[in-house]
Amino acid sequence: MSKTVALDVGLVVAGHGRHYIVETPEGQRLICHPRGKKSDCVVGDRVRWQPSGDEGVIEHVEPRRNLLFRQDEWKTKSFAANLDQLMVLVAAEPVFSESQLARALIAAESAGIAARIVLNKADLPGIAAARARLAAYTRMGVEVVELALKARPDEARARLAPLLDGKATLVLGPSGTGKSTLINLLAPDARAQVGEISQALNSGRHTTTTTQWYWIDEMHQSGLIDSPGFQEFGLRQIDAAQLAMLMPDLRRHADACRFYNCTHLHEPGCGVRAALERGEISESRYRIYAEIFGELGQRR
Ligand SMILES: Nc1nc2c(ncn2[C@@H]2O[C@H](COP(=O)(O)OP(=O)(O)O)[C@@H](O)[C@H]2O)c(=O)[nH]1
Ligand SMILES: [Mg+2]
Ligand SMILES: [Zn+2]
């Protein structure tokens, strides 16, 4: 008697509270609600849903390839799922927090997501100082792409196109760095893509601070995910003993430590601190390691 109902598939392209916008393979977008706690989802999730009036009910979230998230003392905040890469956007101005940058890269490394840094506003005089602050990242193998999204948009588009082609890319960065400029440059119809449904999601609220997926090509193969800025970037999901393994410049020297469970903070014969003294690990990177390690030690 029982009939198997084939549920429709969809991509979560925005979310606000427990309301989501799901895009069908045909490109239709509709508001969906999860059936229960189990179908909690994030942008980038593939879901199975069924219609319910004008809206939809999410019945099932497909298994995730990966999930980028941060975990503060009291809450876990997911950025997006099923990512091909992370692009951390910083700029010559305003001066960026290296700790935030490092934390985003550690979260990506921990989730198995490739990452690169985009340094925007190359037209401003502050660019040399910003570039110098990123030297340690270039040395440890993270690509830093210098752009002027507003001042030299054609060049920026040409540089970015091959990096984003066919991929799902999450853009993270503090406000004022050029995230909106980037989205508007690459997805000129961004407003339309989000459109009325998104306004409906936000209706009655004076906020548009939701994570959103934008297609940047006509074939809908390349997606850019814009996420609101954040203050805290907790990494409580990480085991303190693993932290150095998620920082390529420290990891490289941890083999030389005398003790297998060296914390790289005070033990004799520490390969990481020896490298720091030789100038092979930057002081700011080591300081950030110690700062995060301290937070993880206070795990409840
Ligand atoms: N000088 C300069 N300003 C830029 C560039 N790109 C963006 N901006 C400016 O930086 C400010 C913040 O940009 P916006 O895209 O709103 O940043 P968001 O807060 O990350 O979304 C705006 O005034 C932009 O015009 C650039 O390449 N050069
Ligand atoms: Mg913005
Ligand atoms: Zn050590």
mmCIF file of C-alpha atoms and ligand atoms in Angstrom:
data_model
loop_
_atom_site.group_PDB
_atom_site.id
_atom_site.type_symbol
_atom_site.label_atom_id
_atom_site.label_comp_id
_atom_site.label_asym_id
_atom_site.label_seq_id
_atom_site.Cartn_x
_atom_site.Cartn_y
_atom_site.Cartn_z
ATOM 1 C CA MET A 1 0.000 0.000 0.000
ATOM 2 C CA SER A 2 2.742 2.408 0.912
ATOM 3 C CA LYS A 3 3.742 4.672 -1.890
ATOM 4 C CA THR A 4 7.252 6.056 -2.190
ATOM 5 C CA VAL A 5 7.125 9.766 -2.677
ATOM 6 C CA ALA A 6 10.100 11.121 -4.603
ATOM 7 C CA LEU A 7 10.971 14.370 -2.901
ATOM 8 C CA ASP A 8 12.229 17.350 -4.850
ATOM 9 C CA VAL A 9 15.856 18.373 -4.494
ATOM 10 C CA GLY A 10 17.012 21.897 -3.814
ATOM 11 C CA LEU A 11 19.906 24.103 -2.812
ATOM 12 C CA VAL A 12 19.669 26.321 0.254
ATOM 13 C CA VAL A 13 20.599 29.807 -0.973
ATOM 14 C CA ALA A 14 19.661 31.898 2.063
ATOM 15 C CA GLY A 15 18.406 31.499 5.564
ATOM 16 C CA HIS A 16 16.950 33.604 8.299
ATOM 17 C CA GLY A 17 16.067 31.993 11.588
ATOM 18 C CA ARG A 18 14.168 28.854 10.673
ATOM 19 C CA HIS A 19 13.105 30.193 7.287
ATOM 20 C CA TYR A 20 15.157 29.245 4.272
ATOM 21 C CA ILE A 21 15.174 30.033 0.586
ATOM 22 C CA VAL A 22 15.566 26.892 -1.482
ATOM 23 C CA GLU A 23 16.404 26.962 -5.188
ATOM 24 C CA THR A 24 15.138 24.178 -7.422
ATOM 25 C CA PRO A 25 17.242 22.717 -10.259
ATOM 26 C CA GLU A 26 15.057 24.802 -12.613
ATOM 27 C CA GLY A 27 16.083 27.965 -10.805
ATOM 28 C CA GLN A 28 12.829 28.611 -8.955
ATOM 29 C CA ARG A 29 13.215 29.974 -5.450
ATOM 30 C CA LEU A 30 10.770 29.415 -2.631
ATOM 31 C CA ILE A 31 10.543 29.770 1.115
ATOM 32 C CA CYS A 32 10.931 26.517 3.011
ATOM 33 C CA HIS A 33 10.669 25.532 6.647
ATOM 34 C CA PRO A 34 12.375 22.554 8.200
ATOM 35 C CA ARG A 35 10.094 19.739 9.353
ATOM 36 C CA GLY A 36 11.876 19.268 12.634
ATOM 37 C CA LYS A 37 15.109 19.993 14.415
ATOM 38 C CA LYS A 38 16.780 17.282 12.348
ATOM 39 C CA SER A 39 16.381 19.238 9.151
ATOM 40 C CA ASP A 40 18.251 22.294 10.418
ATOM 41 C CA CYS A 41 20.273 23.483 7.470
ATOM 42 C CA VAL A 42 22.655 26.147 6.265
ATOM 43 C CA VAL A 43 23.422 27.871 2.971
ATOM 44 C CA GLY A 44 25.053 25.405 0.599
ATOM 45 C CA ASP A 45 23.064 22.441 1.873
ATOM 46 C CA ARG A 46 21.314 20.151 -0.608
ATOM 47 C CA VAL A 47 17.896 19.302 0.719
ATOM 48 C CA ARG A 48 14.875 17.164 -0.071
ATOM 49 C CA TRP A 49 11.631 19.047 0.238
ATOM 50 C CA GLN A 50 7.978 18.898 -0.649
ATOM 51 C CA PRO A 51 5.475 21.602 -1.446
ATOM 52 C CA SER A 52 3.103 22.936 1.162
ATOM 53 C CA GLY A 53 0.899 25.587 -0.377
ATOM 54 C CA ASP A 54 3.112 28.332 -1.822
ATOM 55 C CA GLU A 55 5.968 27.280 0.390
ATOM 56 C CA GLY A 56 7.916 24.109 1.057
ATOM 57 C CA VAL A 57 8.822 21.770 3.885
ATOM 58 C CA ILE A 58 12.382 20.502 4.169
ATOM 59 C CA GLU A 59 12.189 16.809 4.958
ATOM 60 C CA HIS A 60 15.826 15.859 4.801
ATOM 61 C CA VAL A 61 19.283 17.425 4.528
ATOM 62 C CA GLU A 62 21.703 15.503 2.311
ATOM 63 C CA PRO A 63 25.011 14.485 3.945
ATOM 64 C CA ARG A 64 27.515 17.357 3.906
ATOM 65 C CA ARG A 65 30.905 17.276 2.259
ATOM 66 C CA ASN A 66 32.086 19.853 4.780
ATOM 67 C CA LEU A 67 30.814 22.592 7.080
ATOM 68 C CA LEU A 68 32.609 25.791 8.034
ATOM 69 C CA PHE A 69 31.675 27.011 11.490
ATOM 70 C CA ARG A 70 32.899 28.839 14.536
ATOM 71 C CA GLN A 71 32.215 27.887 18.109
ATOM 72 C CA ASP A 72 32.192 30.402 20.903
ATOM 73 C CA GLU A 73 31.742 29.612 24.559
ATOM 74 C CA TRP A 74 27.976 29.390 24.350
ATOM 75 C CA LYS A 75 27.033 28.904 20.737
ATOM 76 C CA THR A 76 28.003 27.350 17.458
ATOM 77 C CA LYS A 77 27.516 29.407 14.312
ATOM 78 C CA SER A 78 27.620 27.776 10.907
ATOM 79 C CA PHE A 79 28.763 29.805 7.918
ATOM 80 C CA ALA A 80 27.979 27.453 5.039
ATOM 81 C CA ALA A 81 28.230 23.844 3.889
ATOM 82 C CA ASN A 82 29.617 21.966 0.881
ATOM 83 C CA LEU A 83 32.260 24.548 0.048
ATOM 84 C CA ASP A 84 35.037 24.220 -2.496
ATOM 85 C CA GLN A 85 36.998 27.066 -1.018
ATOM 86 C CA LEU A 86 37.151 29.972 1.382
ATOM 87 C CA MET A 87 38.202 33.457 0.343
ATOM 88 C CA VAL A 88 39.134 35.695 3.242
ATOM 89 C CA LEU A 89 38.785 39.301 2.187
ATOM 90 C CA VAL A 90 40.909 41.933 3.902
ATOM 91 C CA ALA A 91 41.873 45.403 2.737
ATOM 92 C CA ALA A 92 44.501 48.095 3.010
ATOM 93 C CA GLU A 93 41.878 49.962 5.038
ATOM 94 C CA PRO A 94 40.406 49.461 7.561
ATOM 95 C CA VAL A 95 43.370 47.790 9.284
ATOM 96 C CA PHE A 96 42.409 44.139 9.672
ATOM 97 C CA SER A 97 42.680 41.889 12.714
ATOM 98 C CA GLU A 98 45.312 39.249 12.044
ATOM 99 C CA SER A 99 43.794 37.116 14.769
ATOM 100 C CA GLN A 100 40.443 37.004 12.912
ATOM 101 C CA LEU A 101 42.217 36.148 9.682
ATOM 102 C CA ALA A 102 44.234 33.365 11.321
ATOM 103 C CA ARG A 103 41.119 31.968 12.979
ATOM 104 C CA ALA A 104 39.218 31.800 9.698
ATOM 105 C CA LEU A 105 42.127 29.932 8.108
ATOM 106 C CA ILE A 106 42.360 27.504 11.043
ATOM 107 C CA ALA A 107 38.619 26.805 10.854
ATOM 108 C CA ALA A 108 38.960 26.111 7.121
ATOM 109 C CA GLU A 109 41.977 23.854 7.617
ATOM 110 C CA SER A 110 40.096 21.966 10.305
ATOM 111 C CA ALA A 111 37.105 21.503 7.982
ATOM 112 C CA GLY A 112 39.318 20.435 5.066
ATOM 113 C CA ILE A 113 38.476 23.493 2.975
ATOM 114 C CA ALA A 114 41.093 25.194 0.791
ATOM 115 C CA ALA A 115 41.577 28.883 1.507
ATOM 116 C CA ARG A 116 43.154 31.963 0.027
ATOM 117 C CA ILE A 117 43.394 35.591 1.036
ATOM 118 C CA VAL A 118 42.249 38.485 -1.130
ATOM 119 C CA LEU A 119 43.822 41.814 -0.219
ATOM 120 C CA ASN A 120 41.615 44.608 -1.541
ATOM 121 C CA LYS A 121 42.105 48.350 -2.072
ATOM 122 C CA ALA A 122 45.528 47.986 -3.654
ATOM 123 C CA ASP A 123 45.098 51.567 -4.863
ATOM 124 C CA LEU A 124 45.445 52.943 -1.324
ATOM 125 C CA PRO A 125 48.753 53.910 0.313
ATOM 126 C CA GLY A 126 48.126 51.503 3.208
ATOM 127 C CA ILE A 127 48.640 48.569 0.861
ATOM 128 C CA ALA A 128 52.376 48.186 1.554
ATOM 129 C CA ALA A 129 51.817 47.810 5.300
ATOM 130 C CA ALA A 130 48.968 45.364 4.739
ATOM 131 C CA ARG A 131 51.109 43.326 2.336
ATOM 132 C CA ALA A 132 53.903 43.212 4.908
ATOM 133 C CA ARG A 133 51.479 41.921 7.542
ATOM 134 C CA LEU A 134 50.539 39.109 5.174
ATOM 135 C CA ALA A 135 54.104 38.054 4.363
ATOM 136 C CA ALA A 136 53.981 35.203 6.903
ATOM 137 C CA TYR A 137 50.900 33.828 5.155
ATOM 138 C CA THR A 138 52.487 33.909 1.729
ATOM 139 C CA ARG A 139 55.547 32.153 3.197
ATOM 140 C CA MET A 140 53.469 29.382 4.719
ATOM 141 C CA GLY A 141 51.832 28.715 1.362
ATOM 142 C CA VAL A 142 48.577 30.692 1.454
ATOM 143 C CA GLU A 143 48.036 32.579 -1.772
ATOM 144 C CA VAL A 144 47.444 36.315 -1.360
ATOM 145 C CA VAL A 145 45.669 37.943 -4.305
ATOM 146 C CA GLU A 146 46.012 41.720 -4.406
ATOM 147 C CA LEU A 147 43.133 43.583 -6.024
ATOM 148 C CA ALA A 148 41.391 46.903 -6.277
ATOM 149 C CA LEU A 149 37.782 45.811 -6.635
ATOM 150 C CA LYS A 150 36.428 49.330 -6.935
ATOM 151 C CA ALA A 151 39.377 51.184 -8.410
ATOM 152 C CA ARG A 152 40.343 48.569 -11.038
ATOM 153 C CA PRO A 153 37.250 46.392 -11.496
ATOM 154 C CA ASP A 154 38.141 44.912 -14.901
ATOM 155 C CA GLU A 155 41.507 43.727 -13.693
ATOM 156 C CA ALA A 156 39.910 42.341 -10.512
ATOM 157 C CA ARG A 157 37.300 40.427 -12.500
ATOM 158 C CA ALA A 158 39.936 38.942 -14.785
ATOM 159 C CA ARG A 159 42.049 37.842 -11.809
ATOM 160 C CA LEU A 160 39.119 36.293 -9.942
ATOM 161 C CA ALA A 161 37.264 34.563 -12.766
ATOM 162 C CA PRO A 162 39.590 31.557 -13.095
ATOM 163 C CA LEU A 163 39.836 31.188 -9.313
ATOM 164 C CA LEU A 164 36.071 31.011 -8.878
ATOM 165 C CA ASP A 165 35.126 29.076 -12.001
ATOM 166 C CA GLY A 166 32.895 26.091 -11.274
ATOM 167 C CA LYS A 167 33.309 26.397 -7.529
ATOM 168 C CA ALA A 168 31.306 27.222 -4.429
ATOM 169 C CA THR A 169 33.276 29.956 -2.668
ATOM 170 C CA LEU A 170 32.534 31.442 0.733
ATOM 171 C CA VAL A 171 33.671 35.045 1.186
ATOM 172 C CA LEU A 172 34.486 36.034 4.752
ATOM 173 C CA GLY A 173 35.853 39.320 5.948
ATOM 174 C CA PRO A 174 35.241 42.232 8.269
ATOM 175 C CA SER A 175 32.850 44.926 7.125
ATOM 176 C CA GLY A 176 34.262 47.721 5.010
ATOM 177 C CA THR A 177 36.676 45.477 3.122
ATOM 178 C CA GLY A 178 34.665 45.274 -0.108
ATOM 179 C CA LYS A 179 32.394 42.224 0.127
ATOM 180 C CA SER A 180 29.404 44.033 -1.346
ATOM 181 C CA THR A 181 31.626 45.579 -4.012
ATOM 182 C CA LEU A 182 32.827 42.078 -4.898
ATOM 183 C CA ILE A 183 29.333 40.613 -5.125
ATOM 184 C CA ASN A 184 28.076 43.521 -7.230
ATOM 185 C CA LEU A 185 31.052 43.270 -9.543
ATOM 186 C CA LEU A 186 30.686 39.540 -10.175
ATOM 187 C CA ALA A 187 26.927 39.130 -9.836
ATOM 188 C CA PRO A 188 25.507 42.315 -11.346
ATOM 189 C CA ASP A 189 21.993 40.932 -10.881
ATOM 190 C CA ALA A 190 22.644 40.228 -7.192
ATOM 191 C CA ARG A 191 19.632 42.246 -6.129
ATOM 192 C CA ALA A 192 17.384 40.284 -8.458
ATOM 193 C CA GLN A 193 18.870 36.940 -7.439
ATOM 194 C CA VAL A 194 17.961 37.554 -3.863
ATOM 195 C CA GLY A 195 14.877 39.458 -4.766
ATOM 196 C CA GLU A 196 11.466 39.555 -3.246
ATOM 197 C CA ILE A 197 11.638 36.290 -1.386
ATOM 198 C CA SER A 198 14.623 37.501 0.553
ATOM 199 C CA GLN A 199 12.780 40.665 1.423
ATOM 200 C CA ALA A 200 9.919 38.504 2.582
ATOM 201 C CA LEU A 201 12.302 36.581 4.825
ATOM 202 C CA ASN A 202 13.442 39.810 6.355
ATOM 203 C CA SER A 203 10.068 41.448 6.456
ATOM 204 C CA GLY A 204 9.402 43.280 9.664
ATOM 205 C CA ARG A 205 13.064 43.224 10.504
ATOM 206 C CA HIS A 206 15.492 45.983 9.737
ATOM 207 C CA THR A 207 18.270 43.600 8.965
ATOM 208 C CA THR A 208 19.633 42.000 5.870
ATOM 209 C CA THR A 209 22.398 40.256 7.758
ATOM 210 C CA THR A 210 21.874 36.828 6.306
ATOM 211 C CA THR A 211 24.226 34.554 4.456
ATOM 212 C CA GLN A 212 23.376 34.466 0.752
ATOM 213 C CA TRP A 213 24.380 32.442 -2.258
ATOM 214 C CA TYR A 214 24.857 34.240 -5.606
ATOM 215 C CA TRP A 215 25.464 32.719 -9.004
ATOM 216 C CA ILE A 216 28.189 34.557 -10.872
ATOM 217 C CA ASP A 217 27.817 32.778 -14.212
ATOM 218 C CA GLU A 218 24.908 32.195 -16.527
ATOM 219 C CA MET A 219 25.216 28.421 -16.359
ATOM 220 C CA HIS A 220 24.896 28.483 -12.569
ATOM 221 C CA GLN A 221 28.102 26.566 -11.983
ATOM 222 C CA SER A 222 29.995 29.141 -9.936
ATOM 223 C CA GLY A 223 28.568 30.295 -6.626
ATOM 224 C CA LEU A 224 29.726 33.053 -4.322
ATOM 225 C CA ILE A 225 28.477 33.040 -0.743
ATOM 226 C CA ASP A 226 28.385 36.323 1.112
ATOM 227 C CA SER A 227 28.339 36.092 4.874
ATOM 228 C CA PRO A 228 27.819 38.958 7.290
ATOM 229 C CA GLY A 229 30.803 40.206 9.261
ATOM 230 C CA PHE A 230 31.373 38.959 12.791
ATOM 231 C CA GLN A 231 33.167 40.046 15.929
ATOM 232 C CA GLU A 232 33.973 36.793 17.674
ATOM 233 C CA PHE A 233 35.585 33.828 15.973
ATOM 234 C CA GLY A 234 35.757 31.102 18.589
ATOM 235 C CA LEU A 235 37.453 27.822 17.725
ATOM 236 C CA ARG A 236 36.208 25.717 20.612
ATOM 237 C CA GLN A 237 35.567 22.829 18.229
ATOM 238 C CA ILE A 238 39.320 22.329 18.007
ATOM 239 C CA ASP A 239 41.319 20.105 20.316
ATOM 240 C CA ALA A 240 44.130 22.230 21.832
ATOM 241 C CA ALA A 241 46.630 19.452 21.140
ATOM 242 C CA GLN A 242 45.748 19.651 17.423
ATOM 243 C CA LEU A 243 45.937 23.434 17.078
ATOM 244 C CA ALA A 244 49.545 23.634 15.880
ATOM 245 C CA MET A 245 48.763 20.960 13.270
ATOM 246 C CA LEU A 246 46.222 23.357 11.750
ATOM 247 C CA MET A 247 48.797 26.148 11.401
ATOM 248 C CA PRO A 248 51.137 25.186 8.553
ATOM 249 C CA ASP A 249 54.028 27.385 9.700
ATOM 250 C CA LEU A 250 54.005 25.849 13.198
ATOM 251 C CA ARG A 251 53.233 22.333 12.031
ATOM 252 C CA ARG A 252 56.397 22.333 9.941
ATOM 253 C CA HIS A 253 58.532 22.564 13.100
ATOM 254 C CA ALA A 254 56.532 20.458 15.564
ATOM 255 C CA ASP A 255 58.371 17.281 14.498
ATOM 256 C CA ALA A 256 61.523 18.708 16.053
ATOM 257 C CA CYS A 257 59.993 18.978 19.546
ATOM 258 C CA ARG A 258 61.554 16.752 22.207
ATOM 259 C CA PHE A 259 58.185 15.806 23.712
ATOM 260 C CA TYR A 260 55.474 14.255 21.570
ATOM 261 C CA ASN A 261 52.821 16.183 23.527
ATOM 262 C CA CYS A 262 54.695 19.512 23.489
ATOM 263 C CA THR A 263 52.346 22.503 23.820
ATOM 264 C CA HIS A 264 55.049 24.768 22.310
ATOM 265 C CA LEU A 265 54.543 27.170 25.208
ATOM 266 C CA HIS A 266 57.241 26.344 27.762
ATOM 267 C CA GLU A 267 58.754 22.885 27.230
ATOM 268 C CA PRO A 268 62.516 22.496 26.734
ATOM 269 C CA GLY A 269 63.648 21.324 23.313
ATOM 270 C CA CYS A 270 60.645 22.817 21.509
ATOM 271 C CA GLY A 271 61.094 22.927 17.734
ATOM 272 C CA VAL A 272 58.403 25.554 17.312
ATOM 273 C CA ARG A 273 59.987 28.003 19.763
ATOM 274 C CA ALA A 274 63.408 27.365 18.236
ATOM 275 C CA ALA A 275 61.951 28.298 14.839
ATOM 276 C CA LEU A 276 60.387 31.401 16.386
ATOM 277 C CA GLU A 277 63.797 32.445 17.714
ATOM 278 C CA ARG A 278 65.370 31.917 14.304
ATOM 279 C CA GLY A 279 62.658 34.143 12.806
ATOM 280 C CA GLU A 280 61.113 31.290 10.792
ATOM 281 C CA ILE A 281 57.773 31.700 12.548
ATOM 282 C CA SER A 282 56.430 35.240 12.871
ATOM 283 C CA GLU A 283 55.911 36.639 16.346
ATOM 284 C CA SER A 284 52.315 37.550 15.609
ATOM 285 C CA ARG A 285 51.505 34.038 14.404
ATOM 286 C CA TYR A 286 53.021 32.554 17.548
ATOM 287 C CA ARG A 287 51.127 35.068 19.717
ATOM 288 C CA ILE A 288 47.865 34.083 17.994
ATOM 289 C CA TYR A 289 48.664 30.404 18.598
ATOM 290 C CA ALA A 290 49.177 31.067 22.314
ATOM 291 C CA GLU A 291 46.018 33.175 22.487
ATOM 292 C CA ILE A 292 43.814 30.487 20.919
ATOM 293 C CA PHE A 293 45.510 27.710 22.896
ATOM 294 C CA GLY A 294 44.658 29.641 26.072
ATOM 295 C CA GLU A 295 41.000 29.836 25.092
ATOM 296 C CA LEU A 296 40.864 26.113 24.385
ATOM 297 C CA GLY A 297 42.449 25.378 27.730
ATOM 298 C CA GLN A 298 39.481 27.058 29.386
ATOM 299 C CA ARG A 299 37.110 24.621 27.727
ATOM 300 C CA ARG A 300 34.342 23.736 30.109
HETATM 301 N N1 LIG B 1 39.884 52.778 -2.433
HETATM 302 C C1 LIG B 1 39.141 51.695 -2.623
HETATM 303 N N2 LIG B 1 37.956 51.582 -2.001
HETATM 304 C C2 LIG B 1 37.234 50.459 -2.206
HETATM 305 C C3 LIG B 1 37.670 49.426 -3.059
HETATM 306 N N3 LIG B 1 36.754 48.448 -3.044
HETATM 307 C C4 LIG B 1 35.760 48.858 -2.212
HETATM 308 N N4 LIG B 1 36.040 50.083 -1.722
HETATM 309 C C5 LIG B 1 35.223 50.899 -0.820
HETATM 310 O O1 LIG B 1 35.221 50.354 0.498
HETATM 311 C C6 LIG B 1 33.980 50.646 1.134
HETATM 312 C C7 LIG B 1 33.362 49.363 1.682
HETATM 313 O O2 LIG B 1 33.007 48.512 0.615
HETATM 314 P P1 LIG B 1 31.845 47.451 0.728
HETATM 315 O O3 LIG B 1 31.803 46.695 -0.544
HETATM 316 O O4 LIG B 1 30.570 48.076 1.180
HETATM 317 O O5 LIG B 1 32.411 46.544 1.921
HETATM 318 P P2 LIG B 1 31.673 45.436 2.811
HETATM 319 O O6 LIG B 1 31.312 46.118 4.091
HETATM 320 O O7 LIG B 1 32.696 44.387 3.024
HETATM 321 O O8 LIG B 1 30.483 44.937 2.051
HETATM 322 C C8 LIG B 1 33.082 51.318 0.099
HETATM 323 O O9 LIG B 1 33.119 52.700 0.303
HETATM 324 C C9 LIG B 1 33.756 50.941 -1.214
HETATM 325 O O10 LIG B 1 33.531 51.887 -2.223
HETATM 326 C C10 LIG B 1 38.928 49.597 -3.750
HETATM 327 O O11 LIG B 1 39.372 48.778 -4.554
HETATM 328 N N5 LIG B 1 39.601 50.735 -3.484
HETATM 329 MG MG MG B 2 28.511 44.843 2.628
HETATM 330 ZN ZN ZN B 3 57.060 22.287 20.805
#
